[in-house]
Coordinates of C-alpha atoms and ligand atoms in Angstrom, one line a residue:
M813 CA -4.7 -21.7 -16.1
K814 CA -3.1 -23.4 -19.1
L815 CA -2.1 -27.0 -18.4
A816 CA 1.6 -27.8 -18.8
I817 CA 0.7 -30.5 -21.3
N818 CA -0.7 -27.7 -23.5
G819 CA 2.4 -25.5 -23.0
G820 CA 1.5 -23.9 -19.7
K821 CA 3.8 -23.5 -16.7
P822 CA 4.1 -26.8 -14.7
V823 CA 3.2 -26.8 -11.0
A824 CA 6.4 -28.4 -9.9
T825 CA 9.7 -26.8 -10.6
E826 CA 12.3 -28.7 -8.6
T827 CA 13.2 -32.4 -8.4
F828 CA 11.4 -34.2 -5.7
P829 CA 13.5 -35.5 -2.8
G830 CA 14.6 -39.1 -3.4
Y831 CA 13.9 -42.1 -1.2
C832 CA 17.4 -43.2 0.1
T833 CA 17.4 -45.5 3.1
T834 CA 21.1 -46.0 3.4
G835 CA 23.5 -43.7 5.3
E836 CA 26.4 -43.7 7.8
E837 CA 25.3 -46.9 9.6
E838 CA 25.4 -48.9 6.4
K839 CA 28.7 -47.4 5.4
E840 CA 30.3 -48.4 8.7
A841 CA 28.8 -51.9 8.5
V842 CA 30.2 -52.4 5.0
L843 CA 33.6 -51.2 6.0
S844 CA 33.6 -53.4 9.0
V845 CA 33.0 -56.5 6.8
L846 CA 35.6 -55.3 4.3
S847 CA 38.2 -54.8 7.0
K848 CA 37.6 -58.3 8.4
G849 CA 38.1 -59.6 4.8
K850 CA 35.4 -62.3 4.9
L851 CA 32.9 -61.2 2.2
S852 CA 31.1 -64.5 2.2
Q853 CA 31.6 -67.6 4.4
F854 CA 29.2 -69.9 2.6
L855 CA 30.6 -73.3 1.6
G856 CA 28.5 -75.5 -0.8
A857 CA 29.3 -78.6 1.2
W858 CA 28.2 -80.2 4.5
H859 CA 30.3 -78.2 6.8
D860 CA 29.6 -75.6 9.5
N861 CA 30.0 -72.9 6.9
F862 CA 27.1 -74.5 4.9
Y863 CA 24.9 -72.0 6.8
G864 CA 26.9 -68.9 6.0
G865 CA 29.0 -66.4 8.0
D866 CA 28.5 -64.2 11.0
E867 CA 26.5 -61.4 9.3
I868 CA 24.2 -63.9 7.6
R869 CA 23.5 -65.7 10.8
A870 CA 23.0 -62.5 12.7
L871 CA 20.6 -61.1 10.1
E872 CA 18.6 -64.3 10.1
K873 CA 18.3 -64.3 13.8
E874 CA 17.3 -60.6 13.9
W875 CA 14.8 -61.0 11.1
S876 CA 13.1 -64.0 12.7
E877 CA 12.9 -62.1 16.0
Y878 CA 11.5 -59.0 14.4
F879 CA 8.8 -60.8 12.3
K880 CA 8.1 -63.3 15.1
V881 CA 8.7 -66.4 13.0
K882 CA 10.8 -69.4 13.7
H883 CA 13.1 -69.4 10.7
A884 CA 14.5 -66.7 8.5
I885 CA 16.7 -67.6 5.5
A886 CA 18.7 -65.0 3.7
V887 CA 18.9 -65.3 -0.1
N888 CA 20.1 -63.1 -2.9
S889 CA 16.7 -62.0 -4.1
C890 CA 13.0 -62.4 -3.6
T891 CA 12.9 -64.2 -6.9
S892 CA 15.4 -66.8 -5.7
G893 CA 13.4 -67.1 -2.5
L894 CA 10.1 -67.8 -4.4
Y895 CA 11.9 -70.4 -6.5
A896 CA 13.3 -72.1 -3.4
A897 CA 9.9 -72.0 -1.8
V898 CA 8.2 -73.8 -4.7
G899 CA 11.0 -76.4 -4.7
A900 CA 10.8 -76.9 -0.9
I901 CA 7.2 -77.7 -0.9
G902 CA 7.8 -80.6 -3.3
I903 CA 6.1 -79.4 -6.4
E904 CA 6.1 -81.9 -9.3
P905 CA 6.1 -81.1 -13.0
G906 CA 2.5 -80.8 -14.1
D907 CA 1.2 -79.7 -10.7
E908 CA -1.0 -76.6 -10.8
I909 CA -0.2 -73.6 -8.7
I910 CA -2.8 -70.8 -8.3
V911 CA -1.2 -67.4 -8.7
S912 CA -2.2 -63.8 -9.1
P913 CA -2.0 -62.3 -12.6
Y914 CA -1.4 -58.9 -11.1
T915 CA 2.1 -59.0 -9.7
M916 CA 5.7 -58.9 -10.7
S917 CA 6.4 -61.8 -13.1
A918 CA 8.6 -63.8 -10.8
S919 CA 5.6 -64.7 -8.5
A920 CA 4.3 -66.9 -11.3
T921 CA 7.5 -67.9 -12.9
A922 CA 8.4 -69.6 -9.7
A923 CA 5.9 -72.2 -10.7
V924 CA 7.1 -72.6 -14.2
V925 CA 10.7 -73.1 -13.1
Y926 CA 9.6 -76.4 -11.4
G927 CA 7.6 -77.5 -14.3
A928 CA 4.3 -76.5 -12.6
I929 CA 1.4 -74.9 -14.4
P930 CA 0.4 -71.4 -13.2
V931 CA -3.3 -71.1 -12.9
F932 CA -4.3 -67.4 -12.7
A933 CA -7.2 -66.5 -10.4
D934 CA -8.7 -63.1 -10.5
V935 CA -8.0 -60.3 -8.1
E936 CA -10.2 -58.2 -5.7
P937 CA -11.6 -55.1 -7.3
N938 CA -10.7 -52.9 -4.3
F939 CA -7.6 -54.5 -2.7
Y940 CA -5.9 -56.0 -5.8
C941 CA -4.9 -59.2 -4.0
L942 CA -6.1 -62.7 -5.0
D943 CA -9.9 -63.0 -4.8
Y944 CA -11.0 -65.7 -2.4
N945 CA -13.9 -66.8 -4.5
S946 CA -11.9 -66.9 -7.7
V947 CA -9.2 -69.0 -6.0
K948 CA -11.9 -71.4 -4.7
E949 CA -13.2 -71.9 -8.2
K950 CA -9.8 -72.6 -9.7
I951 CA -8.8 -75.3 -7.2
T952 CA -8.7 -78.8 -8.8
E953 CA -7.2 -82.1 -7.8
K954 CA -4.0 -80.9 -9.5
T955 CA -3.6 -77.8 -7.4
K956 CA -0.7 -78.2 -5.0
A957 CA -0.1 -74.6 -3.9
I958 CA -1.3 -71.0 -3.9
I959 CA 1.1 -68.2 -4.3
V960 CA -0.5 -65.1 -2.8
V961 CA 0.9 -61.6 -3.2
D962 CA 0.6 -58.8 -0.7
L963 CA 0.2 -56.4 -3.6
F964 CA 1.2 -52.7 -3.1
G965 CA 1.6 -53.6 0.6
Q966 CA -1.9 -54.8 1.3
T967 CA -2.0 -58.2 3.0
Y968 CA -3.9 -61.0 1.2
D969 CA -7.3 -62.4 2.2
R970 CA -6.3 -64.8 4.9
R971 CA -9.4 -67.0 4.3
I972 CA -7.4 -68.4 1.5
N973 CA -5.4 -70.2 4.2
D974 CA -8.6 -72.1 5.1
L975 CA -9.1 -73.1 1.5
A976 CA -5.5 -74.4 1.4
K977 CA -6.0 -76.4 4.6
E978 CA -9.2 -77.9 3.3
H979 CA -7.4 -79.2 0.2
G980 CA -4.1 -80.1 1.9
I981 CA -2.1 -77.6 -0.2
K982 CA 0.5 -75.0 0.7
V983 CA 0.4 -71.2 0.7
I984 CA 3.5 -69.2 -0.4
E985 CA 3.3 -65.5 0.4
D986 CA 5.1 -63.1 -1.8
T987 CA 5.5 -60.2 0.5
A988 CA 8.1 -58.3 -1.5
Q989 CA 6.0 -55.2 -1.3
A990 CA 4.7 -55.4 2.3
P991 CA 7.5 -55.5 4.9
G992 CA 5.9 -54.3 8.1
A993 CA 2.3 -54.8 7.0
K994 CA 0.2 -56.7 9.4
D995 CA -3.0 -58.8 9.6
G996 CA -4.1 -58.4 13.2
D997 CA -0.9 -58.9 15.2
D998 CA 0.8 -61.0 12.6
Y999 CA 3.3 -59.7 10.1
A1000 CA 2.9 -60.0 6.4
G1001 CA 5.3 -62.8 5.3
T1002 CA 4.3 -65.0 8.2
L1003 CA 0.7 -65.5 7.2
G1004 CA 1.2 -68.5 4.9
D1005 CA 3.4 -71.6 5.1
I1006 CA 6.4 -69.8 3.6
G1007 CA 6.8 -66.0 3.1
V1008 CA 9.4 -64.3 0.9
F1009 CA 10.6 -60.7 1.2
S1010 CA 12.6 -58.6 -1.2
L1011 CA 15.6 -56.5 -0.4
N1012 CA 16.1 -55.0 -3.9
Y1013 CA 16.9 -51.4 -4.3
H1014 CA 13.3 -50.3 -4.9
K1015 CA 11.7 -51.8 -1.9
H1016 CA 10.9 -50.3 1.5
I1017 CA 14.3 -51.5 2.9
H1018 CA 17.1 -52.9 0.8
S1019 CA 20.6 -54.1 0.4
G1020 CA 20.9 -53.3 -3.3
E1021 CA 19.7 -56.9 -4.1
G1022 CA 18.6 -59.5 -1.6
G1023 CA 15.7 -61.5 -0.2
M1024 CA 14.5 -63.2 3.0
I1025 CA 12.5 -66.3 3.3
V1026 CA 10.5 -67.1 6.5
T1027 CA 8.7 -70.1 7.8
N1028 CA 7.7 -71.7 11.0
D1029 CA 8.2 -75.2 9.6
D1030 CA 11.5 -76.9 10.5
G1031 CA 11.4 -79.3 7.6
L1032 CA 10.7 -76.6 5.0
A1033 CA 13.4 -74.4 6.5
E1034 CA 16.0 -77.0 6.0
K1035 CA 15.0 -77.7 2.5
L1036 CA 15.1 -74.0 1.7
R1037 CA 18.7 -73.9 3.1
L1038 CA 19.6 -76.8 0.9
I1039 CA 18.2 -75.4 -2.2
R1040 CA 19.9 -72.1 -1.5
N1041 CA 23.3 -73.8 -1.4
H1042 CA 23.9 -76.7 -3.8
A1043 CA 21.6 -79.3 -2.2
E1044 CA 22.7 -82.1 -4.4
A1045 CA 26.3 -81.9 -3.1
V1046 CA 25.2 -81.7 0.5
V1047 CA 22.3 -84.2 1.0
G1048 CA 24.6 -87.3 1.0
P1049 CA 27.1 -86.3 3.7
K1050 CA 24.2 -84.6 5.6
G1051 CA 22.2 -87.8 5.6
E1052 CA 19.1 -86.4 3.9
T1053 CA 17.1 -89.2 2.3
D1054 CA 14.2 -87.3 0.8
L1055 CA 15.8 -86.2 -2.5
V1056 CA 12.7 -84.5 -4.1
N1057 CA 13.8 -81.2 -5.5
M1058 CA 17.1 -81.4 -3.7
V1059 CA 18.7 -79.8 -6.7
G1060 CA 20.6 -76.8 -5.4
F1061 CA 21.4 -73.4 -6.7
N1062 CA 23.6 -70.6 -5.5
Y1063 CA 21.0 -68.2 -3.9
R1064 CA 23.5 -67.1 -1.3
M1065 CA 23.6 -63.6 0.1
T1066 CA 27.0 -62.0 0.7
E1067 CA 28.2 -60.8 4.1
I1068 CA 28.1 -57.2 2.9
E1069 CA 24.5 -57.4 1.8
A1070 CA 23.7 -59.1 5.2
A1071 CA 25.4 -56.3 7.1
I1072 CA 23.5 -53.7 5.2
S1073 CA 20.2 -55.6 5.6
R1074 CA 20.7 -55.7 9.4
C1075 CA 21.0 -51.9 9.5
Q1076 CA 18.0 -51.6 7.2
L1077 CA 15.8 -53.8 9.3
K1078 CA 16.4 -51.5 12.3
K1079 CA 15.1 -48.6 10.1
L1080 CA 11.9 -50.3 8.9
D1081 CA 9.6 -48.9 11.6
G1082 CA 10.9 -45.4 11.2
L1083 CA 10.5 -45.4 7.5
L1084 CA 7.1 -46.9 7.5
K1085 CA 5.5 -44.4 9.9
P1086 CA 6.0 -41.2 7.9
R1087 CA 5.1 -43.1 4.7
L1088 CA 1.7 -44.0 6.2
E1089 CA 1.1 -40.4 7.3
N1090 CA 1.9 -39.2 3.8
V1091 CA -0.4 -41.8 2.3
E1092 CA -3.2 -40.7 4.6
Y1093 CA -2.8 -37.1 3.5
L1094 CA -2.7 -38.0 -0.2
I1095 CA -5.8 -40.1 0.1
K1096 CA -7.7 -37.4 1.9
E1097 CA -6.7 -34.7 -0.6
L1098 CA -6.8 -36.6 -3.9
T1099 CA -10.1 -38.2 -3.3
K1100 CA -11.7 -34.8 -3.2
I1101 CA -11.5 -35.0 -6.9
P1102 CA -14.8 -36.7 -7.9
A1103 CA -13.1 -39.0 -10.5
I1104 CA -10.6 -40.4 -8.0
N1105 CA -11.5 -43.0 -5.5
F1106 CA -9.5 -45.1 -3.0
G1107 CA -10.2 -48.8 -2.8
G1108 CA -9.6 -49.1 0.9
V1109 CA -7.6 -51.2 3.3
R1110 CA -8.6 -54.6 4.4
D1111 CA -10.3 -54.7 7.8
K1112 CA -8.0 -55.2 10.8
T1113 CA -4.9 -55.0 8.8
L1114 CA -2.0 -52.5 8.4
H1115 CA -1.1 -51.7 4.8
A1116 CA 2.5 -50.9 4.0
F1117 CA 1.9 -48.9 0.8
Y1118 CA 4.7 -49.8 -1.5
V1119 CA 2.5 -48.2 -4.1
L1120 CA -0.5 -46.0 -3.5
G1121 CA -3.3 -47.0 -5.9
F1122 CA -6.5 -45.2 -6.8
H1123 CA -9.4 -45.8 -9.1
Y1124 CA -10.0 -43.4 -11.9
E1125 CA -13.7 -43.2 -12.7
K1126 CA -13.9 -42.0 -16.3
E1127 CA -17.7 -41.5 -16.1
Q1128 CA -17.1 -39.0 -13.3
A1129 CA -14.6 -37.2 -15.4
E1130 CA -16.9 -36.5 -18.3
N1131 CA -15.3 -39.3 -20.2
I1132 CA -11.8 -37.9 -20.3
E1133 CA -9.5 -40.9 -20.8
R1134 CA -7.4 -42.1 -17.9
K1135 CA -4.3 -41.9 -20.0
K1136 CA -4.9 -38.4 -21.1
F1137 CA -5.6 -37.3 -17.5
I1138 CA -2.5 -38.9 -16.1
E1139 CA -0.3 -37.6 -18.9
A1140 CA -1.5 -34.2 -18.0
V1141 CA -0.7 -34.7 -14.3
R1142 CA 2.7 -36.0 -15.2
A1143 CA 3.4 -32.9 -17.3
E1144 CA 2.8 -30.8 -14.2
L1145 CA 5.3 -32.7 -12.1
T1146 CA 9.0 -33.3 -11.9
V1147 CA 11.0 -36.5 -11.3
A1148 CA 12.3 -37.8 -8.0
K1149 CA 15.9 -38.0 -7.2
Y1150 CA 17.5 -41.4 -7.8
R1151 CA 14.6 -42.3 -10.1
E1152 CA 15.1 -39.6 -12.7
K1153 CA 14.9 -41.9 -15.7
E1154 CA 11.4 -43.1 -14.7
G1155 CA 9.8 -39.8 -15.2
P1156 CA 7.3 -38.4 -12.7
L1157 CA 6.1 -41.1 -10.2
V1158 CA 2.4 -41.0 -11.3
S1159 CA 1.2 -43.6 -13.6
F1160 CA -1.7 -45.7 -14.8
G1161 CA -2.1 -49.5 -14.6
Y1162 CA 0.6 -51.7 -13.1
V1163 CA 2.1 -54.7 -15.0
K1164 CA 0.1 -56.3 -17.7
P1165 CA -2.0 -59.3 -16.4
L1166 CA 0.8 -61.9 -16.5
Y1167 CA -1.1 -64.4 -18.7
L1168 CA -0.8 -61.9 -21.5
L1169 CA 3.0 -62.2 -21.5
P1170 CA 4.5 -63.9 -24.6
M1171 CA 5.6 -66.9 -22.4
Y1172 CA 2.0 -67.8 -21.6
Q1173 CA 0.4 -66.7 -24.9
E1174 CA 2.9 -68.8 -26.9
R1175 CA 3.3 -71.4 -24.2
I1176 CA 7.0 -71.4 -24.7
A1177 CA 9.2 -71.5 -21.6
F1178 CA 12.0 -74.1 -21.4
G1179 CA 13.1 -75.5 -24.7
S1180 CA 11.1 -75.2 -27.9
K1181 CA 8.4 -77.9 -27.3
G1182 CA 6.3 -76.0 -24.8
Y1183 CA 7.6 -77.4 -21.5
P1184 CA 6.0 -77.2 -19.0
F1185 CA 2.8 -76.0 -20.6
N1186 CA 2.7 -79.2 -22.7
L1187 CA 1.9 -81.1 -19.5
S1188 CA -1.5 -79.4 -19.4
D1189 CA -4.2 -78.4 -21.7
R1190 CA -4.7 -75.1 -20.0
S1191 CA -4.5 -72.0 -22.2
Y1192 CA -4.1 -68.3 -21.4
N1193 CA -6.5 -65.9 -22.9
L1194 CA -7.6 -62.3 -22.8
G1195 CA -10.7 -62.2 -20.6
D1196 CA -9.4 -64.8 -18.2
C1197 CA -9.4 -62.4 -15.2
P1198 CA -11.8 -59.6 -16.0
V1199 CA -11.4 -57.7 -12.8
C1200 CA -7.6 -57.6 -13.2
E1201 CA -8.0 -56.5 -16.8
D1202 CA -10.5 -53.7 -15.9
L1203 CA -8.1 -52.4 -13.3
H1204 CA -5.1 -52.5 -15.5
F1205 CA -6.6 -51.3 -18.8
N1206 CA -9.2 -48.9 -17.4
K1207 CA -9.2 -48.0 -13.7
L1208 CA -6.0 -48.1 -11.7
I1209 CA -3.8 -45.1 -11.3
T1210 CA -0.8 -45.2 -9.0
T1211 CA 1.7 -42.9 -7.3
G1212 CA 5.0 -43.4 -5.7
Y1213 CA 5.3 -39.9 -4.2
M1214 CA 4.7 -40.9 -0.6
G1215 CA 8.0 -42.2 0.8
S1216 CA 9.2 -41.0 4.2
Q1217 CA 11.4 -38.3 2.6
M1218 CA 8.4 -36.4 1.2
K1219 CA 7.5 -33.3 3.2
K1220 CA 4.0 -31.9 3.4
S1221 CA 5.1 -29.1 1.0
D1222 CA 6.2 -31.8 -1.5
L1223 CA 2.9 -33.6 -1.2
D1224 CA 1.0 -30.4 -1.7
I1225 CA 2.8 -30.0 -5.1
V1226 CA 1.5 -33.4 -6.1
V1227 CA -2.0 -32.6 -4.9
S1228 CA -1.9 -29.2 -6.7
A1229 CA -0.9 -30.9 -10.0
F1230 CA -3.9 -33.3 -9.8
N1231 CA -6.2 -30.4 -8.8
K1232 CA -5.0 -28.2 -11.6
V1233 CA -5.6 -30.9 -14.2
W1234 CA -9.0 -31.6 -12.7
E1235 CA -10.1 -27.9 -12.7
N1236 CA -8.8 -27.4 -16.2
R1237 CA -10.0 -30.7 -17.6
D1238 CA -11.9 -28.9 -20.4
E1239 CA -8.5 -28.3 -22.0
L1240 CA -8.1 -32.1 -22.4
R1241 CA -10.9 -32.5 -24.9
Ligands
PLP1789 C1 10.1 -56.8 -6.3 C2 9.2 -58.0 -6.4 C3 9.7 -59.3 -6.6 C4 11.1 -59.6 -6.9 O1 12.0 -59.2 -6.0 P1 13.6 -59.4 -6.3 O2 14.2 -59.2 -5.0 O3 13.9 -58.2 -7.2 O4 13.8 -60.7 -6.9 C5 8.8 -60.3 -6.5 N1 7.5 -60.1 -6.2 C6 7.0 -58.9 -6.1 C7 5.5 -58.7 -5.8 C8 7.8 -57.8 -6.1 O5 7.4 -56.5 -6.0

């Protein structure tokens, strides 16, 4: 059968169903806020409204109950939440923060924003999260925190908490991609000192834009609330005497986003279950292809599968390049509704290892003189994290075709596309 990339007939003919998590409940909730007329009740002053309005407070209460954590703090993005978290733990310019290079850029930029130096540790070859041994090697006297990422929905290696304890440093968990994932009985997000969720449009559940910070530490929670809402104007009247990083921003979430988020939280379980079933099916079917392997799920954890990643073994594919193989698969497939402009949701690699971004390569962030990198003699070079580079440049392939909206017949189209390319791989030479 002629491959679509060579002019043959593609396997898929219709657009795949799109992942849309909002419906009537959200519509009603938004209209209810609109009809009350209070779209946000936050005041950037020491006042009862410093903590936000009814929807914000209700969301925070429900979120903390759901994830079994003492405090939940609503913000306008996970990025804001990560920045606030780095501020709250008292990071100083020149401190080092160990981060993963294989994540959305904000996980590491959170350090840079406070003048800290991101130190990239390598990732695990099968699970893609920060590698325990690499983190251990990178800890110095200057290390003040570790930002772990539950990449693709897989929880991080919790032994990193022991390293942090040993060295008296904090763990910030970027759990944007893992709402509902668990390590044992504990939810992702609650595994470190502070956890940050994303509610942006592309995540499991969303309010368009938004984020949630969680912590069991009362002191950190209050600092996070201050940073969210103009700390410098509030600390005086509130009687706060520790002024470190009490420079505030406006990271506030609106009542509308909070109302939507409350509906979304109720849906999380129901959205996750079919997704995990779809993932199981795709893993079973796609790994029948000798060149495609699955890295696995960490022992005693529940993976939330924001992205489903596989390893492409070029040697098993008679040296057909990963890029060529995936381009051929993409040619067999169609786009998914709502994400039409992204092309088919099968890809290779993820984001470039972060230390290869111009900001790190040129050591230019704030101003023209290299701050904060000029506080350190660390440099960022190709080769710094070989496992991450091998995954990104050679091995990793990903798919996003496993949301709860995908029926078995849809999954079978995806599987057929891979199989067709595999069976006709001679055409790719
Ligand atoms: C999406 C994402 C973020 C950023 O979330 P926003 O809410 O868009 O700011 C941060 N980290 C990771 C790992 C993400 O996937």
